[in-house]
Amino acid sequence: NLEELLAQVRFNLVDKIASIAATGNAQGVHVHNRFFEVAQSCGYGVWRINGKDAYLHTGSSNLSDEDIEKKLEEGFAKSFHLFGILNLMREQIEVLIADRGYDGRKEEGYDPELYPHFTNLELFQSLSIKEAALRVIDEKTYQVLDIHWQIIKNTLLLKLSEEGFVDLSPEEATLLAGLSFSFDSKTLTTLIPHGDELAQCLMFFSEWTIAQKVALVNAYLKDKSTNEQKDILAILNNEAPQLTTQLKTQPQLQSIYFDIAIQEKEVAVVRAHIEQGADINAALSLLFSEAHKSDTLTWLHENKSLLAHITQDGMKVLIPNGKYQDKPVVEALVSTKKGRQLLLENPALQTLLPETIAHRSLADYLTQAAAERQGVNVLEGFFKKVDPLVTQFGQYIAYGDMATAEELLKANPLLLEKLLTEKITVTDYSRRKLKKKTGFQIALCAMDDEMCEMLAKYMSKDEVAHQYQELFPEGQDKHFEAQTPFDFSAIVDAITSSNDADVEKALDLELPNDTALWNKLEQFRADFTERSYQETVFNPQHLLKAYELYEKQFEDWNWNQRDLFWRQVIGYTQRFLPANIAMDFAQGLYYRVEQKEKSNHSLKFRFGEGAIFPLSFNFHSGLGYQYAVDAIGEGVRGVWRRRARRSFFKTHVEQKLQICKTYAALSKNENLRDGVK
């Protein structure tokens, strides 16, 4: 009956919460028993698993009963609301009828002698659902294909309300009755208290059209801040990724996804939104930032119609960081030749600018632009497009794909000089932009010794020397000696001073999260990303320092603090590894350094499923949020050892650096290894 079904749902939820706490614990059975003991005493309506467990606290002695009670409260607050309960009940019913032969939808139809075993379930009779109404029947063959889950869910919803299992306000009841066509944002927030319940609601109404689902999401997000909207959509992405893919295509939600893309600095996504009609002025401070200005100017040159949508106020917006920090967009525009040419080519754009910019007249800038144009090859111009084949070649190198890069060289013998000497701009997996570099220089920036060796086989000694000298005019030694690590002190202090609840909330990636610790983590991520994007050549000092701090704090921190630093500081730092070094992590630094294995040139983890790259950028998931990569080639949530394998990484970097430094010999007119022709 309904009451027994709800009891089983509560039991399953406590079991799930206990399982999370007991993950990786050899004494998990006792941890489970204790969670159920506390849950029963706190009135969760569950029964003890083993009331005579003599080792009840074994495996959970670090937790007080109050700690466990809080975990239960948080778990139920997340999952035990109206739609969450209904979906859990539906799952439990499916478990019950699976024992009677149910196996999901069958296009070939069920055996007529089989389906009555599960359509005659006593629960359905107690809910007054007629057997005939339950059957989903093929109109042509009259075969039973499935049972009508929406009828079951709707009946459960009605019964929960009628029999007083849920207490709805009159406004909530009215809203619920017309939820498929009418949405009141204020009442929605009380009926659906958070993003997890919104995901459950959309799951409950899975048969709705996409238009109905979009209307619900749009109404729910109304009047919420960008950060709140981002957190809610992150939950939807994790809980309903297929639906999220559909939501992103809906015009009604474009403005929200546009705002999020700006906040996340997803420039390609921002440009796509603008080309589809989004307000370009809202994104100008991002588009004209140091990292993206050059590409933006080329993009605007190719899409001149977009210039008509730029306003005077848009040109006055201040750029928040980087080379143009606190300067208006208009100053960034006139600061380079490409920007001045764009201005010269577009009289309408000139009307948006003031007469004086950065203590110079507009006329002066236009005169300068006209003079600059005289000295440029007309065929190439200021907006010359790089050969796509060269860009593709450079991208293979940035992604560490040595085999494909060499295949391209072999397939285009007449284009070798062009491929190996023309400079391109590419991005690596971390979205770090490598501007105006040759393929060989891209490999040097990534410390990709094997890629360098392969490319050098197709280059003259003079060309290798020239490109090396251009990147490292004073040699690699001086460059790496000048590298300094990121200052992790603020995030270390934040983790140290935070209470257990805040640390656990950050570990669980529970959103929304307004704690001081989470704000510090978000600031760390923003600051570290900005620092890494400013560094063209990979800086191993950041990760070495993070490992050092982990080892230093190991005894002073508890398990959760250590795990948080491991996953969201060390792991986040690993997001910025060059592809070739990321491959070594995925293979296992232990095996590369200690066992001296050759690189398998794969991003897939040695152990477990998945790969280190590509990364997830839209939401808080994957590397740097849920795990970091250990020395054995596996993404793990924490390590029990004091040492975080700093020595393996240090040795590996030194070995790569030593090999790359051999190219310095050519810049000093000395002989290089025999492999270079």
XYZ file of C-alpha atoms in Angstrom:
677
model
C 0.000 0.000 0.000
C 0.940 3.665 -0.223
C 2.245 3.908 3.341
C 4.493 0.872 2.913
C 5.775 2.252 -0.380
C 6.705 5.547 1.299
C 8.446 3.677 4.111
C 10.563 1.815 1.562
C 11.389 5.108 -0.176
C 12.577 6.605 3.128
C 14.632 3.478 3.806
C 16.253 3.672 0.363
C 17.096 7.343 0.851
C 18.765 6.731 4.226
C 20.621 3.843 2.617
C 21.856 6.152 -0.156
C 23.048 8.797 2.333
C 24.808 6.136 4.399
C 26.436 4.680 1.273
C 27.981 8.042 0.397
C 29.416 8.371 3.908
C 30.696 4.786 3.830
C 32.371 5.008 0.396
C 35.817 3.432 0.535
C 35.408 2.548 4.211
C 36.356 -1.028 5.070
C 33.909 -0.841 7.992
C 31.030 0.275 5.777
C 28.563 -2.246 7.208
C 28.896 -0.687 10.671
C 28.632 2.829 9.218
C 25.366 1.789 7.565
C 24.029 0.334 10.785
C 24.827 3.497 12.698
C 23.151 5.763 10.143
C 19.955 3.721 10.395
C 20.187 3.742 14.197
C 20.374 7.548 14.212
C 17.694 7.859 11.511
C 15.258 5.767 13.532
C 15.899 7.721 16.723
C 15.368 11.003 14.837
C 11.962 9.933 13.540
C 12.707 9.292 9.874
C 10.327 6.351 9.880
C 12.904 3.672 9.073
C 13.848 0.487 10.880
C 17.203 -0.639 12.222
C 19.255 -3.001 10.061
C 21.052 -4.582 13.007
C 20.079 -3.400 16.462
C 22.700 -5.670 18.071
C 25.783 -4.361 16.236
C 28.508 -4.355 18.917
C 30.807 -2.286 16.664
C 28.317 0.422 15.792
C 30.873 3.274 15.896
C 33.605 1.388 14.048
C 34.408 3.261 10.855
C 32.511 6.394 11.891
C 34.091 7.330 15.216
C 35.014 10.714 13.720
C 31.298 11.516 13.396
C 29.025 12.452 16.265
C 25.339 11.551 16.214
C 24.690 15.231 15.514
C 26.987 15.052 12.456
C 25.057 12.070 11.118
C 21.749 13.764 11.849
C 22.917 16.771 9.844
C 23.884 14.561 6.897
C 20.438 13.006 7.009
C 18.784 16.427 7.165
C 20.767 17.629 4.154
C 20.038 14.475 2.164
C 16.306 14.645 2.839
C 16.219 18.411 2.201
C 17.699 17.753 -1.234
C 15.631 14.730 -2.283
C 12.528 14.382 -0.092
C 10.206 16.994 -1.564
C 7.023 16.383 -3.526
C 8.438 15.519 -6.956
C 11.516 13.849 -5.519
C 9.273 11.589 -3.426
C 7.056 10.783 -6.410
C 10.018 9.829 -8.586
C 11.500 7.680 -5.812
C 8.135 5.946 -5.476
C 8.056 5.330 -9.212
C 11.562 3.801 -9.033
C 10.514 1.537 -6.175
C 7.419 0.379 -8.064
C 9.627 -0.514 -11.032
C 11.813 -2.597 -8.696
C 8.703 -4.425 -7.457
C 7.312 -5.251 -10.884
C 10.741 -6.189 -12.272
C 10.485 -9.253 -10.036
C 7.274 -10.076 -11.888
C 8.743 -9.888 -15.391
C 8.670 -6.171 -16.249
C 11.682 -5.106 -18.348
C 10.924 -1.612 -19.597
C 9.327 -0.748 -22.910
C 9.410 -3.577 -25.452
C 8.687 -2.633 -29.052
C 8.026 -6.281 -29.915
C 5.421 -6.436 -27.144
C 5.071 -8.477 -23.950
C 3.911 -12.075 -23.776
C 0.128 -11.925 -23.063
C 0.634 -14.424 -20.258
C 3.388 -12.330 -18.650
C 2.169 -8.752 -18.377
C -0.818 -9.503 -16.089
C 1.714 -10.498 -13.432
C 2.871 -6.905 -13.086
C -0.237 -4.974 -14.164
C -2.193 -6.753 -11.399
C 0.097 -5.455 -8.658
C -1.776 -5.053 -5.373
C -0.561 -1.463 -5.100
C -2.272 -0.517 -8.362
C -5.500 -2.002 -7.052
C -5.195 -0.034 -3.802
C -4.689 3.119 -5.888
C -7.856 2.277 -7.872
C -5.971 2.174 -11.173
C -7.765 -0.102 -13.607
C -5.579 -2.682 -15.305
C -6.756 -1.671 -18.779
C -5.699 1.933 -18.188
C -2.176 0.818 -17.304
C -1.415 -0.815 -20.625
C 0.403 1.032 -23.415
C -0.859 -0.785 -26.516
C 0.398 -0.741 -30.104
C -2.489 0.525 -32.240
C -1.658 -1.831 -35.100
C -0.698 -5.081 -33.381
C -2.598 -4.570 -30.113
C 0.502 -5.824 -28.284
C 1.197 -4.460 -24.783
C 4.439 -2.444 -25.113
C 4.723 -0.902 -21.649
C 2.734 0.319 -18.685
C 1.472 3.887 -18.529
C 3.848 5.451 -16.024
C 2.359 8.926 -16.256
C -1.026 7.597 -15.087
C 0.703 5.914 -12.139
C 2.619 9.091 -11.260
C -0.441 11.319 -11.560
C -2.441 8.942 -9.356
C 0.339 8.893 -6.759
C 0.395 12.698 -6.776
C -3.360 12.851 -6.225
C -3.284 10.243 -3.435
C -0.399 11.916 -1.584
C -2.410 15.120 -1.488
C -5.800 13.547 -0.703
C -4.496 11.371 2.119
C -2.472 14.148 3.755
C 1.025 12.814 3.072
C 1.946 16.235 1.641
C 0.662 19.588 2.808
C 0.068 22.030 -0.052
C -1.037 25.623 0.380
C -4.126 26.690 -1.608
C -1.855 28.613 -3.985
C 0.406 25.578 -4.493
C -2.574 23.286 -5.066
C -4.008 25.692 -7.655
C -0.644 26.018 -9.385
C -0.144 22.257 -9.408
C -3.566 21.680 -10.941
C -2.707 23.885 -13.919
C 1.034 23.351 -14.005
C 1.108 22.184 -17.611
C -0.064 25.547 -18.974
C 0.233 28.241 -16.274
C 3.207 29.217 -14.124
C 3.372 31.693 -11.265
C 7.037 32.355 -10.453
C 6.453 33.251 -6.800
C 4.375 30.158 -6.014
C 6.737 27.992 -8.065
C 9.566 28.850 -5.682
C 7.600 27.551 -2.684
C 6.395 24.442 -4.506
C 9.882 23.798 -5.948
C 12.381 25.053 -3.337
C 15.647 24.430 -5.225
C 17.270 23.251 -8.443
C 17.303 19.583 -7.447
C 13.534 19.598 -7.017
C 13.155 21.432 -10.346
C 15.065 18.572 -11.992
C 12.753 16.110 -10.229
C 9.689 18.056 -11.393
C 10.857 17.947 -15.019
C 11.559 14.244 -14.631
C 8.069 13.698 -13.219
C 6.513 15.499 -16.192
C 8.763 13.721 -18.697
C 5.914 13.457 -21.215
C 5.553 17.234 -21.469
C 6.506 18.946 -24.722
C 9.789 20.838 -24.834
C 7.764 24.085 -24.997
C 6.090 23.255 -21.665
C 9.425 22.368 -20.052
C 11.022 25.586 -21.301
C 8.093 27.620 -19.973
C 8.490 26.020 -16.542
C 12.254 26.586 -16.415
C 11.889 30.150 -17.681
C 9.269 30.973 -15.040
C 11.350 29.364 -12.299
C 14.476 31.337 -13.245
C 12.600 34.629 -13.442
C 13.742 37.284 -10.924
C 16.721 35.161 -9.825
C 20.278 36.501 -9.999
C 22.721 35.341 -12.675
C 24.603 33.290 -10.076
C 21.391 31.623 -8.893
C 20.376 30.897 -12.476
C 23.816 29.461 -13.198
C 23.636 27.173 -10.148
C 20.153 25.949 -11.071
C 21.138 25.245 -14.668
C 24.264 23.446 -13.408
C 22.034 21.110 -11.405
C 19.814 20.526 -14.449
C 22.883 19.746 -16.535
C 24.046 17.145 -14.021
C 20.627 15.615 -13.405
C 19.106 15.956 -16.880
C 21.888 16.454 -19.481
C 19.718 15.515 -22.467
C 17.099 18.060 -21.466
C 19.829 20.693 -21.001
C 20.946 20.151 -24.604
C 17.385 20.916 -25.707
C 17.024 23.908 -23.384
C 20.128 25.567 -24.847
C 18.448 25.721 -28.258
C 15.306 27.483 -27.018
C 14.989 31.227 -27.787
C 13.249 31.939 -24.462
C 16.342 30.867 -22.519
C 18.988 32.378 -24.800
C 19.442 35.521 -22.697
C 20.117 33.453 -19.572
C 22.625 31.162 -21.283
C 24.195 34.272 -22.883
C 24.723 35.891 -19.467
C 26.223 32.669 -18.134
C 28.549 32.365 -21.149
C 29.810 35.909 -20.505
C 30.370 35.163 -16.834
C 32.192 31.916 -17.709
C 34.228 33.716 -20.434
C 33.136 31.235 -23.086
C 33.955 33.537 -25.986
C 32.981 31.170 -28.802
C 29.563 30.660 -27.195
C 29.197 34.416 -26.620
C 29.913 35.148 -30.291
C 27.417 32.520 -31.407
C 24.727 34.138 -29.237
C 25.545 37.591 -30.636
C 25.333 36.315 -34.214
C 21.866 35.011 -33.312
C 20.761 38.407 -32.014
C 22.069 38.777 -28.440
C 23.187 42.259 -27.340
C 26.855 42.670 -28.276
C 27.256 45.587 -25.860
C 26.762 43.284 -22.867
C 29.856 41.331 -23.905
C 32.220 44.061 -25.137
C 34.341 44.121 -21.965
C 35.040 40.407 -22.442
C 35.492 40.548 -26.209
C 37.981 43.428 -25.987
C 39.975 41.986 -23.091
C 43.631 41.278 -23.787
C 43.126 37.563 -24.412
C 40.341 37.997 -26.976
C 40.705 41.417 -28.607
C 42.679 40.358 -31.688
C 40.237 37.587 -32.572
C 37.304 39.904 -31.857
C 38.613 42.498 -34.326
C 38.949 39.859 -37.053
C 35.477 38.535 -36.212
C 33.955 42.037 -36.445
C 35.818 42.645 -39.708
C 34.183 39.510 -41.121
C 30.765 40.323 -39.602
C 30.473 44.078 -40.192
C 26.702 44.037 -39.714
C 27.293 43.488 -35.981
C 28.992 46.892 -35.706
C 25.626 48.579 -36.241
C 24.460 47.215 -32.885
C 27.322 48.703 -30.849
C 26.321 51.791 -28.857
C 28.192 54.742 -27.373
C 27.544 53.370 -23.891
C 28.953 50.036 -24.998
C 32.192 51.703 -26.064
C 32.493 53.298 -22.613
C 32.322 50.002 -20.697
C 35.462 49.362 -18.632
C 37.565 46.238 -19.129
C 37.986 44.564 -15.700
C 41.443 42.987 -15.930
C 44.571 42.331 -17.956
C 46.507 44.780 -20.100
C 43.503 47.084 -20.519
C 42.305 46.925 -16.915
C 39.992 49.827 -15.987
C 40.230 51.263 -19.511
C 37.138 51.693 -21.697
C 36.565 49.513 -24.742
C 37.221 52.480 -27.021
C 40.829 52.757 -25.760
C 41.435 49.071 -26.384
C 40.025 49.511 -29.894
C 42.413 52.299 -30.942
C 45.476 50.832 -29.189
C 46.484 48.460 -32.036
C 46.811 48.601 -35.819
C 43.977 46.130 -36.372
C 41.654 48.164 -34.177
C 42.513 51.414 -35.934
C 41.970 49.776 -39.342
C 38.544 48.515 -38.282
C 37.727 52.059 -37.221
C 39.023 53.527 -40.499
C 36.969 51.072 -42.561
C 33.695 51.828 -40.755
C 32.542 55.479 -40.636
C 29.464 54.509 -38.603
C 31.754 53.171 -35.875
C 33.644 56.476 -35.861
C 30.454 58.323 -34.877
C 30.323 56.379 -31.594
C 33.723 57.621 -30.422
C 34.450 60.839 -28.525
C 36.612 63.525 -30.134
C 39.446 62.764 -27.705
C 40.621 59.298 -26.660
C 43.495 58.765 -24.213
C 44.701 62.362 -24.721
C 44.727 62.060 -28.534
C 42.152 63.257 -31.033
C 40.041 60.867 -33.045
C 41.316 62.543 -36.210
C 44.880 61.763 -35.130
C 44.053 58.050 -34.786
C 42.408 57.996 -38.222
C 45.412 59.721 -39.803
C 47.696 57.161 -38.173
C 45.509 54.316 -39.467
C 45.635 55.695 -43.027
C 49.440 55.914 -42.853
C 49.685 52.368 -41.476
C 47.578 51.054 -44.326
C 50.072 52.398 -46.865
C 52.807 50.182 -45.452
C 50.869 46.921 -45.525
C 50.618 44.401 -48.352
C 47.161 45.062 -49.791
C 46.604 41.396 -50.607
C 47.295 40.341 -47.034
C 45.965 43.344 -45.168
C 45.602 43.660 -41.405
C 43.024 40.894 -41.252
C 44.903 38.201 -43.153
C 43.391 34.778 -42.569
C 45.758 31.960 -41.769
C 45.588 28.879 -43.979
C 43.106 26.540 -42.211
C 45.472 23.631 -42.805
C 48.207 25.382 -40.813
C 45.771 26.141 -37.997
C 44.637 22.517 -37.982
C 48.272 21.408 -37.826
C 48.929 23.731 -34.876
C 45.823 22.482 -33.103
C 46.983 18.877 -33.402
C 50.233 19.925 -31.733
C 48.451 21.820 -28.944
C 46.329 18.717 -28.296
C 49.435 16.502 -28.182
C 48.283 14.475 -31.196
C 51.734 13.674 -32.577
C 50.666 10.866 -34.904
C 48.063 12.973 -36.721
C 50.397 15.984 -36.891
C 53.091 13.886 -38.577
C 50.557 12.308 -40.930
C 49.589 15.804 -42.067
C 53.247 16.675 -42.722
C 53.791 13.503 -44.737
C 50.613 14.072 -46.740
C 51.653 17.618 -47.725
C 55.351 17.529 -48.713
C 55.022 20.672 -50.856
C 53.638 22.627 -47.898
C 56.286 21.686 -45.323
C 57.827 25.142 -45.128
C 54.426 26.801 -44.752
C 53.268 24.320 -42.109
C 56.472 24.564 -40.083
C 57.158 28.308 -40.256
C 53.810 30.094 -40.434
C 52.559 31.417 -37.107
C 49.071 30.633 -35.909
C 46.934 31.128 -32.830
C 45.446 28.029 -31.191
C 44.010 27.071 -27.816
C 44.857 24.074 -25.678
C 42.438 21.930 -23.666
C 42.404 24.472 -20.813
C 41.412 27.215 -23.301
C 44.820 28.800 -22.838
C 45.504 30.768 -26.003
C 48.891 30.333 -27.706
C 49.182 33.417 -29.881
C 51.199 33.718 -33.075
C 53.438 30.707 -32.581
C 54.837 28.165 -35.009
C 54.055 24.510 -34.455
C 57.525 23.915 -33.028
C 57.120 26.845 -30.613
C 53.723 25.522 -29.503
C 55.401 22.213 -28.647
C 58.204 24.017 -26.785
C 55.634 26.001 -24.770
C 54.044 22.696 -23.738
C 57.397 21.055 -22.893
C 56.396 18.362 -25.398
C 59.833 16.871 -25.999
C 58.620 14.053 -28.263
C 56.632 16.451 -30.448
C 59.658 18.753 -30.702
C 61.838 15.857 -31.780
C 59.343 14.781 -34.444
C 58.976 18.311 -35.856
C 62.714 18.964 -35.838
C 63.218 16.035 -38.225
C 61.434 18.066 -40.909
C 63.210 21.373 -40.187
C 66.646 22.752 -40.947
C 69.015 23.362 -38.062
C 68.893 27.082 -38.761
C 65.095 27.136 -38.596
C 65.043 25.173 -35.329
C 67.619 27.565 -33.867
C 65.709 30.638 -35.063
C 62.375 29.516 -33.615
C 63.937 28.433 -30.330
C 65.848 31.712 -29.968
C 62.713 33.719 -30.736
C 60.800 31.996 -27.923
C 63.679 31.866 -25.428
C 66.040 34.749 -26.285
C 67.974 34.193 -23.042
C 67.570 30.424 -23.007
C 65.141 28.110 -21.250
C 67.144 28.044 -18.027
C 66.660 31.752 -17.402
C 63.024 31.548 -18.392
C 62.224 28.723 -15.973
C 64.301 30.282 -13.197
C 62.107 33.372 -13.496
C 58.875 31.383 -13.154
C 57.164 31.710 -9.775
C 54.319 29.675 -8.261
C 50.804 30.943 -7.726
C 50.109 32.229 -4.208
C 47.806 29.592 -2.695
C 47.870 31.122 0.808
C 44.355 32.605 0.636
C 42.682 29.316 -0.249
C 44.824 27.360 2.238
C 43.771 29.777 5.000
C 40.121 29.541 3.936
C 40.119 25.735 4.083
C 41.964 25.761 7.416
C 39.542 28.176 9.082
C 36.293 26.740 7.668
C 33.950 24.556 9.685
C 33.172 20.955 8.750
C 29.745 21.777 7.345
C 31.093 24.352 4.885
C 33.923 22.050 3.795
C 31.481 19.204 3.250
C 29.107 21.423 1.304
C 31.960 22.450 -0.991
C 33.041 18.822 -1.414
C 29.492 17.818 -2.319
C 29.320 20.697 -4.835
C 25.991 21.604 -3.289
C 24.487 24.640 -4.999
C 23.571 27.353 -4.359
C 26.427 27.921 -1.917
C 26.899 31.325 -0.283
C 29.504 30.271 2.286
C 32.737 32.227 2.655
C 34.690 29.087 1.748
C 32.876 28.589 -1.549
C 33.365 32.255 -2.437
C 37.096 31.848 -1.752
C 37.191 28.737 -3.949
C 35.448 30.595 -6.765
C 37.907 33.476 -6.378
C 40.830 31.039 -6.437
C 39.518 29.498 -9.640
C 39.108 32.899 -11.286
C 42.539 34.145 -10.169
C 44.368 30.954 -11.102
C 42.675 30.827 -14.506
C 43.668 34.416 -15.227
C 47.273 33.771 -14.127
C 47.548 30.635 -16.273
C 46.095 32.345 -19.331
C 48.768 35.026 -19.023
C 51.574 32.438 -19.195
C 52.452 31.290 -22.703
C 55.007 28.703 -21.589
C 53.778 26.016 -19.181
C 54.716 26.824 -15.579
C 55.166 23.640 -13.504
C 55.852 25.665 -10.353
C 52.121 26.003 -9.650
C 51.451 22.288 -9.330
C 54.731 21.635 -7.515
C 53.747 24.260 -4.936
C 50.244 22.805 -4.567
C 51.716 19.347 -3.900
C 54.129 20.856 -1.372
C 51.302 22.577 0.510
C 49.245 19.379 0.547
C 52.121 17.514 2.191
C 52.737 20.363 4.635
C 49.089 20.582 5.749
C 48.471 16.828 5.812
C 48.733 16.391 9.591
C 46.903 19.614 10.466
C 43.884 19.066 8.233
C 41.121 16.496 8.641
C 40.117 14.125 5.846
C 37.538 16.438 4.325
C 39.912 19.406 4.273
C 42.593 17.285 2.623
C 40.123 15.931 0.085
C 38.854 19.426 -0.732
C 42.370 20.718 -1.388
C 43.170 17.581 -3.388
C 40.103 17.751 -5.618
C 39.480 21.461 -6.015
C 42.950 22.997 -5.721
C 45.407 20.358 -6.949
C 42.768 19.048 -9.359
C 41.966 22.536 -10.615
C 45.662 23.231 -11.143
C 45.883 20.018 -13.192
C 43.240 21.400 -15.568
C 45.978 23.621 -17.010
C 48.455 20.861 -17.820
C 49.630 20.790 -21.454
C 48.166 17.857 -23.364
C 51.357 15.800 -23.457
C 51.876 16.044 -19.680
C 48.171 15.381 -19.095
C 48.629 12.171 -21.101
C 51.485 11.204 -18.788
C 49.233 11.801 -15.764
C 46.486 9.677 -17.333
C 48.998 6.913 -18.023
C 50.411 7.299 -14.506
C 53.516 9.310 -13.585
C 54.659 6.396 -11.464
C 54.830 4.194 -14.547
C 56.402 6.904 -16.713
C 59.082 7.858 -14.156
C 59.730 4.768 -12.022
C 58.926 2.043 -14.548
C 60.235 4.134 -17.465
C 57.271 3.296 -19.681
C 57.086 5.004 -23.046
C 54.198 7.401 -23.543
C 51.062 5.766 -24.894
C 49.862 9.185 -26.128
C 46.373 8.714 -24.704
C 44.200 10.934 -22.540
C 42.248 7.959 -21.184
C 42.879 6.988 -17.573
C 44.929 3.867 -16.971
C 42.454 2.786 -14.299
C 38.751 3.470 -14.243
C 36.633 5.004 -16.949
C 36.909 8.396 -18.562
C 39.744 10.661 -19.643
C 41.653 13.588 -18.177
C 40.690 15.821 -21.155
C 38.540 17.316 -22.598
C 37.304 19.308 -19.633
C 33.837 20.334 -18.552
C 33.558 24.134 -18.492
C 29.848 24.832 -18.181
C 29.324 23.315 -14.775
C 31.143 22.244 -11.614
C 32.086 18.711 -12.566
C 35.014 16.507 -13.499
C 38.682 17.327 -12.969
C 39.222 20.129 -10.471
C 35.812 19.733 -8.873
C 35.087 16.060 -8.254
C 38.599 14.617 -8.403
C 42.304 15.098 -9.106
C 44.599 12.677 -10.936
C 46.886 10.474 -8.840
C 50.294 9.136 -9.837
C 48.921 5.765 -10.960
C 46.741 7.160 -13.737
C 43.345 7.439 -12.087
C 41.005 10.275 -11.219
C 40.485 9.968 -7.456
C 38.532 11.953 -4.880
C 41.293 11.820 -2.265
C 44.557 10.129 -1.346
C 45.362 8.569 1.993
C 49.106 8.986 1.623
C 50.890 11.971 3.065
C 52.974 12.418 -0.047
C 50.996 13.519 -3.079
C 53.601 12.251 -5.561
C 55.326 15.619 -5.934
C 58.625 13.864 -6.581
C 57.284 12.013 -9.642
C 56.058 15.245 -11.211
C 59.273 17.110 -10.372
C 61.453 14.383 -11.908
C 59.242 14.149 -14.984
C 59.386 17.903 -15.599
C 63.163 17.950 -15.160
C 63.552 15.138 -17.689
C 61.377 16.906 -20.250
C 63.135 20.202 -19.691
C 66.541 18.605 -20.135
C 65.547 17.168 -23.507
C 63.957 20.416 -24.723
C 67.057 22.361 -23.675
C 69.146 20.445 -26.218
C 67.647 22.707 -28.886
C 69.439 25.611 -27.247
C 72.658 24.160 -28.643
C 71.671 25.134 -32.172
C 71.046 28.720 -31.156
C 74.672 28.768 -30.024
C 75.852 27.252 -33.332
C 76.575 23.905 -31.738
C 75.590 20.460 -32.993
C 72.209 18.994 -32.188
C 71.384 15.312 -31.896
C 71.587 13.218 -35.040
C 67.816 13.157 -35.414
C 67.756 16.745 -36.761
C 68.560 17.033 -40.467
